[in-house]
Amino acid sequence: LLTPLAQTPAGRAAQYAATMSIMEYNGAAVIAMAGKGCVAMASDKRYGIRNQTMGCQMQKVFQMNDSTLVGMTGLATDQQTLEQKFRFRSNMYRLREERDMNPKAFANMVSSLLYERRFGPYFCEPVVAGLCDGDKPFLSGMDLLGAQVFTDDFMVAGDCTEALYGLCESLYRPDLPPDELFEVLAQCLLSGVDRDCLAGWGAVVHVLTPQGLTTRHLKGRMD
């Protein structure tokens, strides 16, 4: 039974804010896809506080080394904290072992770091994508406690995962070359965030190949 206050616009807004997940506070959408000897990761650019958009140039995908990308969704402050911790541990590994951390080892490090804080977790769900030995694509996603899930096609995270999953399942094809993988990934992300008011406002797509990283910025709906 709704009270008279809950039937007003202000009452409905207050009720929504009270039940809103902290994972949706800033808004985000990330997709990672595997291709033929390549991987790609895309994210939206919106930074918001609930339904208020504060900016549209937020970085959510980071390159840790020549073979590893990590994308993060969730609370923006925890994203920035974790990015610094990931980079610190990756640099320490490089100094100690005299080689870069491969994507599988990096994903295990991320999972361990998140599980260390399980009783007061970081509100962030990372997605790791990279190229292992023999240019084999690697995709891993995890929840805020570090429980990993592996896949060989695509991985999604963020606020509008239902829409992103449906589009990826419809458009994705195995063993796509880099240019076609970019097209599919861009269409999935741009169409998916159109169905969510907490993500969007432009997108960025990173395509990682053995030759290097290619980054393209896309215009999206701004409403």
mmCIF file of C-alpha atoms in Angstrom:
data_model
loop_
_atom_site.group_PDB
_atom_site.id
_atom_site.type_symbol
_atom_site.label_atom_id
_atom_site.label_comp_id
_atom_site.label_asym_id
_atom_site.label_seq_id
_atom_site.Cartn_x
_atom_site.Cartn_y
_atom_site.Cartn_z
ATOM 1 C CA LEU A 1 0.000 0.000 0.000
ATOM 2 C CA LEU A 2 1.488 3.338 -1.108
ATOM 3 C CA THR A 3 1.399 6.266 1.274
ATOM 4 C CA PRO A 4 0.302 9.681 -0.085
ATOM 5 C CA LEU A 5 3.964 10.800 -0.040
ATOM 6 C CA ALA A 6 5.092 7.788 -2.099
ATOM 7 C CA GLN A 7 2.554 8.655 -4.802
ATOM 8 C CA THR A 8 4.208 12.032 -5.484
ATOM 9 C CA PRO A 9 7.241 12.381 -7.810
ATOM 10 C CA ALA A 10 9.475 13.355 -4.884
ATOM 11 C CA GLY A 11 8.243 10.377 -2.883
ATOM 12 C CA ARG A 12 8.885 7.960 -5.743
ATOM 13 C CA ALA A 13 12.397 9.390 -6.213
ATOM 14 C CA ALA A 14 13.162 8.984 -2.504
ATOM 15 C CA GLN A 15 11.828 5.424 -2.539
ATOM 16 C CA TYR A 16 13.986 4.572 -5.581
ATOM 17 C CA ALA A 17 17.095 6.097 -3.974
ATOM 18 C CA ALA A 18 16.521 4.078 -0.805
ATOM 19 C CA THR A 19 16.400 0.784 -2.717
ATOM 20 C CA MET A 20 19.124 1.557 -5.274
ATOM 21 C CA SER A 21 22.185 -0.705 -5.253
ATOM 22 C CA ILE A 22 25.533 0.939 -4.554
ATOM 23 C CA MET A 23 26.798 -0.857 -7.687
ATOM 24 C CA GLU A 24 24.482 1.350 -9.777
ATOM 25 C CA TYR A 25 25.328 4.627 -7.991
ATOM 26 C CA ASN A 26 27.669 5.945 -10.710
ATOM 27 C CA GLY A 27 26.490 3.847 -13.673
ATOM 28 C CA ALA A 28 28.628 1.776 -16.032
ATOM 29 C CA ALA A 29 28.577 -0.709 -18.906
ATOM 30 C CA VAL A 30 31.534 -2.866 -19.986
ATOM 31 C CA ILE A 31 31.772 -5.621 -22.618
ATOM 32 C CA ALA A 32 34.784 -7.807 -23.460
ATOM 33 C CA MET A 33 34.862 -10.054 -26.543
ATOM 34 C CA ALA A 34 37.263 -12.617 -27.949
ATOM 35 C CA GLY A 35 38.172 -12.745 -31.620
ATOM 36 C CA LYS A 36 40.677 -14.589 -33.787
ATOM 37 C CA GLY A 37 44.034 -13.847 -32.180
ATOM 38 C CA CYS A 38 42.649 -10.686 -30.594
ATOM 39 C CA VAL A 39 40.426 -9.407 -27.799
ATOM 40 C CA ALA A 40 38.403 -6.217 -27.482
ATOM 41 C CA MET A 41 36.872 -4.325 -24.591
ATOM 42 C CA ALA A 42 34.392 -1.459 -24.669
ATOM 43 C CA SER A 43 32.899 0.816 -22.046
ATOM 44 C CA ASP A 44 30.610 3.809 -21.841
ATOM 45 C CA LYS A 45 31.919 7.240 -20.789
ATOM 46 C CA ARG A 46 29.231 8.453 -18.406
ATOM 47 C CA TYR A 47 30.016 9.474 -14.841
ATOM 48 C CA GLY A 48 26.889 10.126 -12.825
ATOM 49 C CA ILE A 49 25.569 10.360 -9.307
ATOM 50 C CA ARG A 50 22.357 8.335 -9.444
ATOM 51 C CA ASN A 51 20.312 9.932 -12.237
ATOM 52 C CA GLN A 52 22.371 13.132 -12.424
ATOM 53 C CA THR A 53 25.093 13.112 -15.083
ATOM 54 C CA MET A 54 28.258 14.837 -13.883
ATOM 55 C CA GLY A 55 30.554 14.159 -16.846
ATOM 56 C CA CYS A 56 30.993 12.116 -19.997
ATOM 57 C CA GLN A 57 34.751 11.457 -20.217
ATOM 58 C CA MET A 58 35.203 8.815 -17.512
ATOM 59 C CA GLN A 59 37.793 6.100 -18.123
ATOM 60 C CA LYS A 60 36.635 2.615 -17.137
ATOM 61 C CA VAL A 61 39.037 0.400 -19.138
ATOM 62 C CA PHE A 62 42.756 0.350 -18.321
ATOM 63 C CA GLN A 63 45.735 -1.290 -20.029
ATOM 64 C CA MET A 64 47.916 -3.006 -17.449
ATOM 65 C CA ASN A 65 50.588 -4.236 -19.879
ATOM 66 C CA ASP A 66 51.038 -5.178 -23.544
ATOM 67 C CA SER A 67 48.748 -8.216 -23.235
ATOM 68 C CA THR A 68 46.180 -7.338 -20.546
ATOM 69 C CA LEU A 69 43.168 -5.039 -20.268
ATOM 70 C CA VAL A 70 40.908 -4.596 -17.253
ATOM 71 C CA GLY A 71 37.509 -2.920 -17.221
ATOM 72 C CA MET A 72 35.665 -1.960 -14.053
ATOM 73 C CA THR A 73 32.074 -1.256 -13.132
ATOM 74 C CA GLY A 74 30.601 -0.218 -9.808
ATOM 75 C CA LEU A 75 31.446 2.609 -7.428
ATOM 76 C CA ALA A 76 33.724 5.148 -9.151
ATOM 77 C CA THR A 77 35.929 5.797 -6.115
ATOM 78 C CA ASP A 78 36.590 2.083 -5.676
ATOM 79 C CA GLN A 79 37.366 1.798 -9.407
ATOM 80 C CA GLN A 80 40.097 4.423 -9.045
ATOM 81 C CA THR A 81 41.477 2.796 -5.882
ATOM 82 C CA LEU A 82 41.603 -0.651 -7.485
ATOM 83 C CA GLU A 83 43.207 0.648 -10.683
ATOM 84 C CA GLN A 84 46.074 2.073 -8.606
ATOM 85 C CA LYS A 85 46.433 -1.181 -6.619
ATOM 86 C CA PHE A 86 46.375 -3.292 -9.812
ATOM 87 C CA ARG A 87 49.043 -1.120 -11.415
ATOM 88 C CA PHE A 88 51.193 -1.228 -8.258
ATOM 89 C CA ARG A 89 51.081 -5.029 -8.010
ATOM 90 C CA SER A 90 51.649 -5.415 -11.751
ATOM 91 C CA ASN A 91 54.732 -3.158 -11.583
ATOM 92 C CA MET A 92 56.072 -5.018 -8.545
ATOM 93 C CA TYR A 93 55.659 -8.327 -10.392
ATOM 94 C CA ARG A 94 57.564 -6.886 -13.367
ATOM 95 C CA LEU A 95 60.429 -5.744 -11.121
ATOM 96 C CA ARG A 96 60.640 -9.074 -9.287
ATOM 97 C CA GLU A 97 60.142 -11.507 -12.180
ATOM 98 C CA GLU A 98 61.598 -9.349 -14.998
ATOM 99 C CA ARG A 99 58.591 -10.054 -17.205
ATOM 100 C CA ASP A 100 55.011 -8.881 -17.542
ATOM 101 C CA MET A 101 52.133 -10.605 -15.790
ATOM 102 C CA ASN A 102 50.077 -12.701 -18.216
ATOM 103 C CA PRO A 103 46.278 -12.231 -18.240
ATOM 104 C CA LYS A 104 45.537 -15.410 -16.293
ATOM 105 C CA ALA A 105 47.981 -14.504 -13.518
ATOM 106 C CA PHE A 106 46.616 -10.950 -13.479
ATOM 107 C CA ALA A 107 43.035 -12.226 -13.087
ATOM 108 C CA ASN A 108 44.113 -14.444 -10.190
ATOM 109 C CA MET A 109 45.845 -11.468 -8.562
ATOM 110 C CA VAL A 110 42.688 -9.352 -8.939
ATOM 111 C CA SER A 111 40.549 -12.143 -7.470
ATOM 112 C CA SER A 112 42.918 -12.518 -4.506
ATOM 113 C CA LEU A 113 42.986 -8.764 -3.870
ATOM 114 C CA LEU A 114 39.185 -8.571 -3.836
ATOM 115 C CA TYR A 115 38.830 -11.613 -1.571
ATOM 116 C CA GLU A 116 41.246 -10.082 0.945
ATOM 117 C CA ARG A 117 38.609 -7.400 1.562
ATOM 118 C CA ARG A 118 35.607 -9.737 1.601
ATOM 119 C CA PHE A 119 34.292 -8.445 4.959
ATOM 120 C CA GLY A 120 34.435 -4.835 3.763
ATOM 121 C CA PRO A 121 34.541 -5.264 -0.014
ATOM 122 C CA TYR A 122 35.368 -2.901 -2.810
ATOM 123 C CA PHE A 123 32.103 -2.238 -4.659
ATOM 124 C CA CYS A 124 33.552 -3.064 -8.055
ATOM 125 C CA GLU A 125 33.184 -5.901 -10.565
ATOM 126 C CA PRO A 126 36.292 -6.176 -12.779
ATOM 127 C CA VAL A 127 36.456 -7.783 -16.227
ATOM 128 C CA VAL A 128 39.872 -8.993 -17.432
ATOM 129 C CA ALA A 129 40.704 -9.591 -21.101
ATOM 130 C CA GLY A 130 44.029 -10.377 -22.727
ATOM 131 C CA LEU A 131 46.156 -12.558 -24.969
ATOM 132 C CA CYS A 132 47.929 -15.576 -23.481
ATOM 133 C CA ASP A 133 50.729 -17.644 -25.034
ATOM 134 C CA GLY A 134 50.137 -18.304 -28.717
ATOM 135 C CA ASP A 135 47.851 -15.238 -28.940
ATOM 136 C CA LYS A 136 45.034 -17.203 -27.353
ATOM 137 C CA PRO A 137 42.234 -14.911 -26.066
ATOM 138 C CA PHE A 138 41.505 -14.925 -22.342
ATOM 139 C CA LEU A 139 38.342 -13.537 -20.728
ATOM 140 C CA SER A 140 37.477 -13.492 -17.045
ATOM 141 C CA GLY A 141 34.892 -11.677 -14.955
ATOM 142 C CA MET A 142 34.307 -11.609 -11.227
ATOM 143 C CA ASP A 143 32.001 -10.244 -8.588
ATOM 144 C CA LEU A 144 32.984 -7.886 -5.791
ATOM 145 C CA LEU A 145 34.271 -10.827 -3.693
ATOM 146 C CA GLY A 146 36.584 -12.084 -6.430
ATOM 147 C CA ALA A 147 34.628 -15.196 -7.528
ATOM 148 C CA GLN A 148 35.828 -15.752 -11.091
ATOM 149 C CA VAL A 149 33.940 -16.934 -14.155
ATOM 150 C CA PHE A 150 35.706 -17.768 -17.419
ATOM 151 C CA THR A 151 34.366 -17.718 -20.960
ATOM 152 C CA ASP A 152 35.692 -17.977 -24.498
ATOM 153 C CA ASP A 153 33.239 -15.673 -26.289
ATOM 154 C CA PHE A 154 32.139 -12.533 -24.408
ATOM 155 C CA MET A 155 31.772 -11.078 -20.931
ATOM 156 C CA VAL A 156 29.502 -8.241 -19.785
ATOM 157 C CA ALA A 157 29.283 -6.165 -16.602
ATOM 158 C CA GLY A 158 27.463 -3.081 -15.402
ATOM 159 C CA ASP A 159 23.913 -1.866 -14.922
ATOM 160 C CA CYS A 160 22.265 -3.095 -18.140
ATOM 161 C CA THR A 161 23.652 -6.625 -18.341
ATOM 162 C CA GLU A 162 20.344 -8.116 -19.550
ATOM 163 C CA ALA A 163 20.277 -5.877 -22.627
ATOM 164 C CA LEU A 164 23.993 -6.371 -23.280
ATOM 165 C CA TYR A 165 23.727 -10.162 -23.006
ATOM 166 C CA GLY A 166 20.834 -10.285 -25.470
ATOM 167 C CA LEU A 167 22.665 -8.194 -28.051
ATOM 168 C CA CYS A 168 25.941 -10.087 -27.670
ATOM 169 C CA GLU A 169 24.196 -13.448 -28.047
ATOM 170 C CA SER A 170 22.475 -12.185 -31.210
ATOM 171 C CA LEU A 171 25.443 -10.506 -32.923
ATOM 172 C CA TYR A 172 28.554 -12.333 -31.720
ATOM 173 C CA ARG A 173 30.270 -14.885 -33.979
ATOM 174 C CA PRO A 174 33.389 -16.885 -33.139
ATOM 175 C CA ASP A 175 36.826 -16.117 -34.635
ATOM 176 C CA LEU A 176 36.092 -12.591 -35.819
ATOM 177 C CA PRO A 177 39.074 -10.591 -37.158
ATOM 178 C CA PRO A 178 39.920 -7.331 -35.357
ATOM 179 C CA ASP A 179 37.946 -4.957 -37.610
ATOM 180 C CA GLU A 180 34.773 -7.056 -37.559
ATOM 181 C CA LEU A 181 35.140 -7.608 -33.808
ATOM 182 C CA PHE A 182 35.227 -3.824 -33.344
ATOM 183 C CA GLU A 183 32.025 -3.387 -35.369
ATOM 184 C CA VAL A 184 30.135 -6.073 -33.439
ATOM 185 C CA LEU A 185 31.333 -4.830 -30.067
ATOM 186 C CA ALA A 186 30.507 -1.208 -30.859
ATOM 187 C CA GLN A 187 26.975 -2.071 -31.981
ATOM 188 C CA CYS A 188 26.359 -4.231 -28.907
ATOM 189 C CA LEU A 189 27.488 -1.518 -26.500
ATOM 190 C CA LEU A 190 25.773 1.444 -28.167
ATOM 191 C CA SER A 191 22.478 -0.413 -28.545
ATOM 192 C CA GLY A 192 22.675 -1.849 -25.022
ATOM 193 C CA VAL A 193 23.248 1.449 -23.208
ATOM 194 C CA ASP A 194 20.303 3.001 -25.081
ATOM 195 C CA ARG A 195 18.144 0.783 -22.855
ATOM 196 C CA ASP A 196 19.663 2.100 -19.614
ATOM 197 C CA CYS A 197 19.576 5.674 -18.321
ATOM 198 C CA LEU A 198 22.570 5.138 -16.007
ATOM 199 C CA ALA A 199 25.098 4.351 -18.763
ATOM 200 C CA GLY A 200 25.966 5.729 -22.181
ATOM 201 C CA TRP A 201 26.830 9.270 -23.295
ATOM 202 C CA GLY A 202 29.520 8.020 -25.679
ATOM 203 C CA ALA A 203 31.704 4.937 -25.742
ATOM 204 C CA VAL A 204 35.301 3.854 -26.176
ATOM 205 C CA VAL A 205 36.419 0.580 -27.792
ATOM 206 C CA HIS A 206 39.886 -0.948 -27.308
ATOM 207 C CA VAL A 207 41.067 -3.741 -29.647
ATOM 208 C CA LEU A 208 44.146 -5.640 -28.461
ATOM 209 C CA THR A 209 46.166 -7.595 -31.034
ATOM 210 C CA PRO A 210 49.723 -9.003 -30.971
ATOM 211 C CA GLN A 211 50.772 -5.853 -32.855
ATOM 212 C CA GLY A 212 49.398 -3.475 -30.216
ATOM 213 C CA LEU A 213 46.323 -1.669 -28.880
ATOM 214 C CA THR A 214 43.894 0.290 -31.055
ATOM 215 C CA THR A 215 41.481 2.702 -29.327
ATOM 216 C CA ARG A 216 38.458 4.296 -30.970
ATOM 217 C CA HIS A 217 36.065 6.791 -29.382
ATOM 218 C CA LEU A 218 32.407 6.649 -30.418
ATOM 219 C CA LYS A 219 29.639 9.217 -30.187
ATOM 220 C CA GLY A 220 26.457 8.065 -28.489
ATOM 221 C CA ARG A 221 23.080 9.462 -27.560
ATOM 222 C CA MET A 222 23.344 12.341 -25.082
ATOM 223 C CA ASP A 223 19.822 12.279 -23.668
#
